[in-house]
Coordinates of C-alpha atoms in Angstrom, one line a residue:
X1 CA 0.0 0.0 0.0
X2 CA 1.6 3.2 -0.9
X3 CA 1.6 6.0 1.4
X4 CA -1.0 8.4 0.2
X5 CA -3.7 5.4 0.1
X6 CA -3.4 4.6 3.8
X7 CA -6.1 6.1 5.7
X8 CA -3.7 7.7 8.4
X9 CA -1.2 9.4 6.9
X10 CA -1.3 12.0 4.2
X11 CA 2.0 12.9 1.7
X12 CA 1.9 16.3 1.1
X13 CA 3.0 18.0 -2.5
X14 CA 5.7 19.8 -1.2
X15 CA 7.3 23.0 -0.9
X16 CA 8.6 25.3 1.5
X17 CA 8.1 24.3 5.1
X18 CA 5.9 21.5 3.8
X19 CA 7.2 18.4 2.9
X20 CA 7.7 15.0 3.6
X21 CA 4.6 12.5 4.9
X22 CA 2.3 13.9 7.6
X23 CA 0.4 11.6 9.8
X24 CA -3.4 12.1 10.2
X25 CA -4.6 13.2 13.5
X26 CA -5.5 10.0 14.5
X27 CA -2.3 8.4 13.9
X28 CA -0.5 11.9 15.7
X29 CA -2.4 11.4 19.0
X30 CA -1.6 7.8 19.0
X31 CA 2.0 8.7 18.3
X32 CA 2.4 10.9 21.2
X33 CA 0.4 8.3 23.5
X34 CA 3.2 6.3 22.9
X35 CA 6.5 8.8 22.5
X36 CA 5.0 10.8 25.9
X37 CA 4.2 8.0 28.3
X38 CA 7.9 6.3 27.6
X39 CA 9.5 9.8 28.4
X40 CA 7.4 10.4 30.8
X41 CA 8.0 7.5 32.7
X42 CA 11.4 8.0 32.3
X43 CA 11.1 11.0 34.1
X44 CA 9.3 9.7 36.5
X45 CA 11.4 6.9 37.3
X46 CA 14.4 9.5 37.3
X47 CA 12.9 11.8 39.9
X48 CA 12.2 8.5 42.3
X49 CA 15.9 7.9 41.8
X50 CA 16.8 11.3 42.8
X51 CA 14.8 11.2 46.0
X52 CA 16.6 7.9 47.0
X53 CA 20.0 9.5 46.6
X54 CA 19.3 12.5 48.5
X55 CA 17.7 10.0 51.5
X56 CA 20.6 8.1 51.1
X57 CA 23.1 11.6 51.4
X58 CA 20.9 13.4 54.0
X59 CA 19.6 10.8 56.2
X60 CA 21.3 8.0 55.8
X61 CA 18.5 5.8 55.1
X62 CA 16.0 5.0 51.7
X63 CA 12.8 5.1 52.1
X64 CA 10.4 1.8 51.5
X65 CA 7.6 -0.1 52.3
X66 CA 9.3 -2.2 55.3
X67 CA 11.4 0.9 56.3
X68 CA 9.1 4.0 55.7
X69 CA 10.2 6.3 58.3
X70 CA 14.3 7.5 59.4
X71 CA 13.7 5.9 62.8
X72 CA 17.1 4.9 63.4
X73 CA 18.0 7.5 61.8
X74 CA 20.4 10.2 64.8
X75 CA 18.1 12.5 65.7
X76 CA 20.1 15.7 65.7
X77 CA 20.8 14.4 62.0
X78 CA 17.1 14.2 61.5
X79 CA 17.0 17.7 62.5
X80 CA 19.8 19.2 60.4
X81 CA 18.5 17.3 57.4
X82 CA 15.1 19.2 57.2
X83 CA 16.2 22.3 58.3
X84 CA 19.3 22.4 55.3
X85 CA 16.4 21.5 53.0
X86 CA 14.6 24.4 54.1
X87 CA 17.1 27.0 53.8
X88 CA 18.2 25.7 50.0
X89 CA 15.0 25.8 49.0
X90 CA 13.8 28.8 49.7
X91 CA 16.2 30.3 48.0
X92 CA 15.7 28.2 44.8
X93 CA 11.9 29.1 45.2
X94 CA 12.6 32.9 46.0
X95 CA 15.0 33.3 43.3
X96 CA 12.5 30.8 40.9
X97 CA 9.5 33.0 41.6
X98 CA 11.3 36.6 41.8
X99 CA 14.2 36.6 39.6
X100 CA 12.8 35.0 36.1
X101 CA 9.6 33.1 34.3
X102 CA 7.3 32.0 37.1
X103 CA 6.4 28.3 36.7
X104 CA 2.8 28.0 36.3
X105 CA 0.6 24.9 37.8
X106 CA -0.2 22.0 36.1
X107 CA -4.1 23.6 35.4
X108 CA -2.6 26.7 34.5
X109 CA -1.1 24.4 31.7
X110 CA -4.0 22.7 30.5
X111 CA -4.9 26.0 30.0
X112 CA -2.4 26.6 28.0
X113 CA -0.2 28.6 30.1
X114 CA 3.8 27.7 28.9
X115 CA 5.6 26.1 31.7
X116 CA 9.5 27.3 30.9
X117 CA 11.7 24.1 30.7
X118 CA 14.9 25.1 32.4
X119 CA 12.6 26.8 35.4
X120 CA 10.2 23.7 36.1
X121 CA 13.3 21.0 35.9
X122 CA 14.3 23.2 38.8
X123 CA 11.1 24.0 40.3
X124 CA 10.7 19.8 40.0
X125 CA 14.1 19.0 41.5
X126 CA 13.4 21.6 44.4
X127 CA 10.4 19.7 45.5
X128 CA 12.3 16.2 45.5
X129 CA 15.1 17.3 47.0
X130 CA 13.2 19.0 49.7
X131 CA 10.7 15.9 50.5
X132 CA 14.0 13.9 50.7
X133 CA 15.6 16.1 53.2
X134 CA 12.3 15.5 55.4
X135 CA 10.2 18.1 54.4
X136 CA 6.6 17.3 55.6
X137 CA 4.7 17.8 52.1
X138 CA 4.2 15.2 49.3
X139 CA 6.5 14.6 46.2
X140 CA 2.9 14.1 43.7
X141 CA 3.3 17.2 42.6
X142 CA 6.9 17.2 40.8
X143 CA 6.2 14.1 38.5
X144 CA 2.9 15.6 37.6
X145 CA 4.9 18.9 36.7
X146 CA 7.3 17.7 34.9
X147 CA 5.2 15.5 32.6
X148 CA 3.2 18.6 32.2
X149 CA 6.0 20.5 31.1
X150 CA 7.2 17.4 28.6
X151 CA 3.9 17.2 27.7
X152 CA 3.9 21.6 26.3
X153 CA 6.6 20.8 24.6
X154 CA 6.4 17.6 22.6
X155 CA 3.0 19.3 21.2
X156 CA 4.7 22.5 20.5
X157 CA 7.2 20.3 18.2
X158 CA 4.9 18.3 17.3
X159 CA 2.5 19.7 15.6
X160 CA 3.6 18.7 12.6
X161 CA 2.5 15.4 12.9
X162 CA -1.7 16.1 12.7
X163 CA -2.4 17.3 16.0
X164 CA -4.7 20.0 16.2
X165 CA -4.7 23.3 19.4
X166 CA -7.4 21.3 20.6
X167 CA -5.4 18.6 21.6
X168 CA -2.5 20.6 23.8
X169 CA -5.3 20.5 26.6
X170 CA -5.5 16.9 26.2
X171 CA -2.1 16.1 25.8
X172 CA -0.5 18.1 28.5
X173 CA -3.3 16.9 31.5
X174 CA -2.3 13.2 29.7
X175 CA 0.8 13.7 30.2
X176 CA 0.6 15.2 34.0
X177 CA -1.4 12.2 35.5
X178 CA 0.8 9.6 33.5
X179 CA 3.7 11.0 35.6
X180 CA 1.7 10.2 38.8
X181 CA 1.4 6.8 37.2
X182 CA 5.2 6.6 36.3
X183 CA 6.2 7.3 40.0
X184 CA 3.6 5.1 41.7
X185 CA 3.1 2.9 39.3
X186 CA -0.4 3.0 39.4
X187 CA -2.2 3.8 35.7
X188 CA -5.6 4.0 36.6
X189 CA -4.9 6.7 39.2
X190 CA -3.1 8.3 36.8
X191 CA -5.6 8.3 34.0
X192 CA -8.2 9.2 36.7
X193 CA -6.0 12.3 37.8
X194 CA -5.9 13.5 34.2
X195 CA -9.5 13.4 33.9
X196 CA -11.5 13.5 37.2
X197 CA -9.3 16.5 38.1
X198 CA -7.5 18.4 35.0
X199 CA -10.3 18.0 32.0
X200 CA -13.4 16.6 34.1
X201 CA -14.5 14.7 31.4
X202 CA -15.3 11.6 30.5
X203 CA -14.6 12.1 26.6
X204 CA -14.0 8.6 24.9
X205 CA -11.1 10.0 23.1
X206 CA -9.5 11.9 26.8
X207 CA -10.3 8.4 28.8
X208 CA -8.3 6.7 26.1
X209 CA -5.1 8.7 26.0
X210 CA -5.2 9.3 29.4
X211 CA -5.4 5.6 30.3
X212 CA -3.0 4.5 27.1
X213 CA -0.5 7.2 28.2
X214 CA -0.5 6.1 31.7
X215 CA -0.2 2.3 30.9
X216 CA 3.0 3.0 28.8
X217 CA 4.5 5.4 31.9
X218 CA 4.1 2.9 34.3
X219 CA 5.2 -0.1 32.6
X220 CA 8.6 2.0 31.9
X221 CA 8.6 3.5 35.9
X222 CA 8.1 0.1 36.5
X223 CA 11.2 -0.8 34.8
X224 CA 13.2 1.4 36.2
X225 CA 11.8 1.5 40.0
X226 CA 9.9 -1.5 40.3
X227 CA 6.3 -3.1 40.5
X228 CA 6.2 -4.0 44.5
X229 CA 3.0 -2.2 46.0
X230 CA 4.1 1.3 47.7
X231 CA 1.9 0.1 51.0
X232 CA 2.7 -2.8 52.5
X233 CA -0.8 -4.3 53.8
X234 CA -2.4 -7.8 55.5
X235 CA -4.3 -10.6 53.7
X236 CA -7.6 -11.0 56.0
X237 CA -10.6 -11.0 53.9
X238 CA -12.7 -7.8 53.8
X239 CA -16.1 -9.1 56.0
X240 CA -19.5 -7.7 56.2
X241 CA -18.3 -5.9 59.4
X242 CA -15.6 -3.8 57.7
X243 CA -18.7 -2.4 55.7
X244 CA -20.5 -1.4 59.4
X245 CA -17.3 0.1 59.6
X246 CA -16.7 1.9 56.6
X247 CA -20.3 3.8 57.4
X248 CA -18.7 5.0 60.4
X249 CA -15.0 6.1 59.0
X250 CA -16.4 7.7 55.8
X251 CA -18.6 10.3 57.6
X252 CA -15.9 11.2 59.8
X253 CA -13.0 11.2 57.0
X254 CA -15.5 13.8 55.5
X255 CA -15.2 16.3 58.2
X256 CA -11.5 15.6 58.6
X257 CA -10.6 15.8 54.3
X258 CA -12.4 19.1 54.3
X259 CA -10.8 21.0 57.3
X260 CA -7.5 19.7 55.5
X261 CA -8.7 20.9 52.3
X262 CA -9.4 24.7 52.9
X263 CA -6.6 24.5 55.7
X264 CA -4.2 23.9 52.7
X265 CA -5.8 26.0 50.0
X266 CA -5.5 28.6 52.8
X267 CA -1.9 28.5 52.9
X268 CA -1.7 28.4 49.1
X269 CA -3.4 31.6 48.8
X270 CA -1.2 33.1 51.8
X271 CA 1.6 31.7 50.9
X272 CA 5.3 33.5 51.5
X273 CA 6.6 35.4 48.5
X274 CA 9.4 37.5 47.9
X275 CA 11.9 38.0 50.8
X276 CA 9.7 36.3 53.5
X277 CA 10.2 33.1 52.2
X278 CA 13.9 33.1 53.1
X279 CA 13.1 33.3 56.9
X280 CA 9.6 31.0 56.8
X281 CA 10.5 28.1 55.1
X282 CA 13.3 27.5 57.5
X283 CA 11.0 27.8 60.2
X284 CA 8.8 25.8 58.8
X285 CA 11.4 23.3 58.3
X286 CA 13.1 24.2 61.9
X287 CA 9.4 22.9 63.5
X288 CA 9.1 19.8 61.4
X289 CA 12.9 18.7 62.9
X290 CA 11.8 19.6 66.0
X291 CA 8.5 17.2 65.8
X292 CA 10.6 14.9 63.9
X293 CA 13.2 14.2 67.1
X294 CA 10.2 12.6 69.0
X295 CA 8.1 11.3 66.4
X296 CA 10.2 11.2 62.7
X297 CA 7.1 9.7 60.8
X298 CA 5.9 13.0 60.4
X299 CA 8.9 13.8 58.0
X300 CA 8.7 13.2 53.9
X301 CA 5.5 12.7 52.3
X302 CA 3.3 11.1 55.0
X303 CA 4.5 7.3 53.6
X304 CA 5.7 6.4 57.1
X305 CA 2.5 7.3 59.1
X306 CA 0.2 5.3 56.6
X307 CA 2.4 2.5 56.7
X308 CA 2.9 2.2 60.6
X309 CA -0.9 2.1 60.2
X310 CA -0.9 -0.5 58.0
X311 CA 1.3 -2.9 59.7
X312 CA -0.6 -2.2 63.0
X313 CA -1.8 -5.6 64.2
X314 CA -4.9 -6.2 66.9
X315 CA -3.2 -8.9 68.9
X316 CA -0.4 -6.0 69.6
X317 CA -2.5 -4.1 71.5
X318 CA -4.6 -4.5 74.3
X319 CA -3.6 -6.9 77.2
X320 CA -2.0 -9.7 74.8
X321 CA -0.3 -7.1 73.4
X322 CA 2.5 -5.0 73.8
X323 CA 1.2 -1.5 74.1
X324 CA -2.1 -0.2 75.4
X325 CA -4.7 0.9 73.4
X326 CA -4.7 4.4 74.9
X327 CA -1.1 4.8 74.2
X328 CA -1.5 4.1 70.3
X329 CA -4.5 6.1 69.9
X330 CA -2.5 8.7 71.5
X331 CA 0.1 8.2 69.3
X332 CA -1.5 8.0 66.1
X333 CA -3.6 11.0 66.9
X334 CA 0.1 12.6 67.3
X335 CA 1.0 12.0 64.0
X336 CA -2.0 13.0 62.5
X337 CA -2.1 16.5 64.2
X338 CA 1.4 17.0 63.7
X339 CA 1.2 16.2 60.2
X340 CA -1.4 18.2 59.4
X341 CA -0.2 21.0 60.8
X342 CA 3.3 20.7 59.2
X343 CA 1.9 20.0 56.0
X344 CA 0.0 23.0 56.1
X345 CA 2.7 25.7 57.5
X346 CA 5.4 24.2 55.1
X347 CA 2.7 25.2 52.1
X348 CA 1.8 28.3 53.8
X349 CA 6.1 29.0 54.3
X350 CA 6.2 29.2 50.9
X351 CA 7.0 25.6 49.7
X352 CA 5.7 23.8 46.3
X353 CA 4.2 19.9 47.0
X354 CA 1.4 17.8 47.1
X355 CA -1.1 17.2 49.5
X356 CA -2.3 13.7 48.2
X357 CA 0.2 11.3 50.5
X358 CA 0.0 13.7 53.6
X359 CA -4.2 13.5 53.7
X360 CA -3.2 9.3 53.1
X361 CA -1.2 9.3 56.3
X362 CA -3.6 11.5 58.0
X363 CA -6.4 9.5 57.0
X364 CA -4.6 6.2 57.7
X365 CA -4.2 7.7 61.3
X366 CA -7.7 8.0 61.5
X367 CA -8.6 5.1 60.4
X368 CA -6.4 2.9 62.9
X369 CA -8.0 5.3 65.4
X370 CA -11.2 4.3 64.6
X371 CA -10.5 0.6 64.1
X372 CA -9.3 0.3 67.7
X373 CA -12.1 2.1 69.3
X374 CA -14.3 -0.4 67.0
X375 CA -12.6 -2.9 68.1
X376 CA -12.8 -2.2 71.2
X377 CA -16.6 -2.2 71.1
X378 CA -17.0 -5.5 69.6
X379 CA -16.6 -4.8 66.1
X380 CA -13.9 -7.4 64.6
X381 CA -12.2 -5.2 62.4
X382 CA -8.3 -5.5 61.2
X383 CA -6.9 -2.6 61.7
X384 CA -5.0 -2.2 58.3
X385 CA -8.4 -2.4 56.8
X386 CA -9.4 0.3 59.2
X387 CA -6.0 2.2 57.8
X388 CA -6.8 2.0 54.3
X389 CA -10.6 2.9 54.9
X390 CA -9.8 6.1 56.6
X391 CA -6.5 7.2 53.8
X392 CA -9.1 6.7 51.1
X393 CA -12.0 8.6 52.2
X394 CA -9.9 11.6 53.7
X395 CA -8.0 11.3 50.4
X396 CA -11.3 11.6 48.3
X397 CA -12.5 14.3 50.6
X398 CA -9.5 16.3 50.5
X399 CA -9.2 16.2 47.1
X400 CA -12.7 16.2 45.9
X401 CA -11.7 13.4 43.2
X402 CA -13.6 9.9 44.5
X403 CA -12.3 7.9 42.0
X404 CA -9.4 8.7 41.9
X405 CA -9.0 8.4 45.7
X406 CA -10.8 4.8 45.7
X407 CA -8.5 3.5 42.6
X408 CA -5.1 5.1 43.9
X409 CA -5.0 2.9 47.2
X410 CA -7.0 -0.3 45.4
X411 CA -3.6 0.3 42.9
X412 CA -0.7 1.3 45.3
X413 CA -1.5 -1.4 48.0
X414 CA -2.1 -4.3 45.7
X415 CA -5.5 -4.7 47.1
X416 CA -8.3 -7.7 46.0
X417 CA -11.7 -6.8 44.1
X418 CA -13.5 -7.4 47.6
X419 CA -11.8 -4.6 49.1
X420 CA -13.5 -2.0 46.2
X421 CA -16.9 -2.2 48.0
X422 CA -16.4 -0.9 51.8
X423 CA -13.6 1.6 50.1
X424 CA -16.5 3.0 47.4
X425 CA -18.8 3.2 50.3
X426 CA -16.5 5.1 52.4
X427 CA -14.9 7.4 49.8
X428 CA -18.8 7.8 48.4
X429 CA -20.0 9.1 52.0
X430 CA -16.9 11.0 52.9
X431 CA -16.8 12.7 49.5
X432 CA -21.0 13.7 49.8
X433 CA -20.0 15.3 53.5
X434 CA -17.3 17.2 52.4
X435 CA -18.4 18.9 49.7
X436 CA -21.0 19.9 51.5
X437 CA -18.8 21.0 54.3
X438 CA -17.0 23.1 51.5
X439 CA -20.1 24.4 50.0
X440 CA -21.1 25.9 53.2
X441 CA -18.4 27.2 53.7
X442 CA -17.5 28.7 50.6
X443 CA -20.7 30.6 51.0
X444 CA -20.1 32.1 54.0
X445 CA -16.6 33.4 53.0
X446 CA -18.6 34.9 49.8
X447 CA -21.5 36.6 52.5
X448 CA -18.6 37.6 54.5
X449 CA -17.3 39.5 51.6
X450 CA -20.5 41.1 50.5

């Protein structure tokens, strides 16, 4: 078949600045499905190898599923760690933010704002060096940048291959949520990200390039990172009780996802710029050391308090147990507070992150909370069910995306089918009492205003 009888690609007649064979738009997006996911994933995979190396530099430690946290990690070392993280990058962000092109977000992109590339590699690096340091904020962020950024420009350079300015939308929130899926390995989350959050849409062509595009990143993050699940969790069959149970943890997760939610979006809007971001963001990072000395799982991305969660077993508490069940409530309730409120000042100091993996560990927190008081009362419940439960439904709240909340743990813990039904009835109920928690009280700061 010769070229200019196959239905995807058309030979043009030449001349200047037109020549050669041009693929059809069809053939284009699947083209860039394909070249984007691979670099992508690359990416993505690079940026996990990064924040091992500066875990391995700073703390002495890498962080995984059966060593989440820098517990035997020096304490004072702990300390200096975060606090040097601090200071270097606030003045990366301060000079980033003050001295040239200001990196716009991943929606300002989809937009069609131009993310410069020399600025978000830097902007991206920032974040991963920071959350390896100990920073208490989550790393989602930097993958989803930078396949945002990739994303601009292989459409900008691209465009000679059939795609249309319609597409850059498309192609650029593809590209951000198949970096989530490069770095967690989780495609459906991904693909979910991309269009629960970025396009809301449900577009047959967006679902399949998101979900195409995330495939192809994780399959290569895989390669370079690995397929093991990110949470480490138990094998007890989900039982009619953990449904009793999810009622319960969902409403609650509600209240808890939306304080988070305009907590954080408070410090966003008030965050440090200019000169003040010099002094806060070592503060910031000063307080999280100082936490960190008693209880380190507060530092990094919030990995180490879901997974202590996780791991918690019921025959470790209580009488044939170990510890009390007043001393790990009290602990877990620690974390949770602490975490939320370094999370939120490190934002409001004038740091870039996520807040996906923090509302996860504060939600796990929750959860095991609520699994031992349930417990407690009678109601058989493993408490890494509990865990997962609670990170899901805070995670749905906080975020306002259920799906992608309910797929993201089903994907980064490994879990079976059975386990989609008390998480959908969770993340459904926590997700319905948050937004109306937010709805409320977006109305009231619009009265207050009038």
């Amino acid at each position: 078949m010769k070229p200019a009888d196959h239905p995807d690609i058309q030979v043009s007649s030449g001349g200047a600045g037109n020549d050669g064979i041009h693929l059809s738009h069809f053939a284009g997006i699947g083209l860039s499905c394909l070249v984007l996911g691979a670099v992508v994933g690359v990416s993505s995979g690079l940026l996990g190898m990064f924040l091992d190396e500066v875990e391995k530099v700073f703390l002495g430690f890498v962080e995984s599923s059966s060593q989440p946290s820098p517990l035997g990690v020096p304490a004072i070392r702990r300390l200096i760690s975060v606090v040097v993280g601090g200071c270097v990058a606030a003045c990366i962000w301060w000079y980033l933010r003050n001295k040239t092109t200001r990196v716009p977000s991943v929606a300002q992109a989809v937009k069609g704002a131009r993310m410069p590339v020399w600025q978000t590699l830097l902007h991206v690096i920032t974040q991963i060096f920071l959350v390896g340091t100990g920073g208490a904020i989550g790393r989602e962020v930097a993958p989803r940048e930078a396949g945002a950024m990739l994303g601009s420009v292989w459409f900008r350079w691209a465009r000679k291959f059939g795609l249309r300015e319609s597409d850059r939308p498309l192609l650029v929130a593809a590209a951000a949520g198949a970096g989530f899926a490069g770095i967690y390995i989780s495609p459906l989350t991904g693909a979910l990200f991309g269009l629960e959050i970025l396009l809301a849409s449900t577009d047959m062509t967006a679902v399949t390039v998101c979900l195409t595009m995330s495939s192809v990143a994780t399959l290569v993050g895989g390669a370079i990172k690995g397929f093991g699940p990110y949470y480490i969790v138990g094998e007890q069959p989900f039982s009619h009780w953990t449904m009793l149970f999810a009622l319960i943890a969902g409403l609650l997760a509600g209240v808890v996802g939306a304080v988070f939610r305009c907590l954080t979006r408070w410090a966003e809007t008030n965050q440090a710029t200019g000169l003040t971001i010099l002094w806060m963001l070592p503060a910031a990072a000063l307080l999280t050391g100082l936490v960190a000395w008693i209880l380190p799982e507060v530092m990094g991305n919030g990995r180490a308090i879901a997974q202590s969660a996780m791991r918690l077993s019921a025959s470790s508490i209580g009488q044939a147990g170990n510890y009390s069940a007043s001393s790990v409530i009290a602990f877990f309730a620690a974390l949770g507070v602490w975490k939320f409120i370094c999370t939120s000042l490190t934002i409001r100091a004038g740091a870039s992150g996520g807040t996906l993996t923090p509302s996860i560990g504060i939600g796990a927190a929750l959860g095991v909370i609520l699994g031992i008081v349930a417990n407690c009362c009678g109601l058989s419940v493993p408490l890494w069910q509990a865990a997962i439960i609670g990170a899901a439904s805070t995670l749905a709240a906080s975020q306002q995306a259920p799906l992608m909340a309910l797929f993201m743990l089903f994907e980064i813990c490994h879990l079976p089918a059975p386990a989609l039904l008390p998480l959908s009835l969770a993340v459904a109920l926590s997700t319905a009492v948050s937004h109306r928690i937010l709805v409320n009280h977006n109305n009231s700061k619009f009265e207050a205003s009038n």
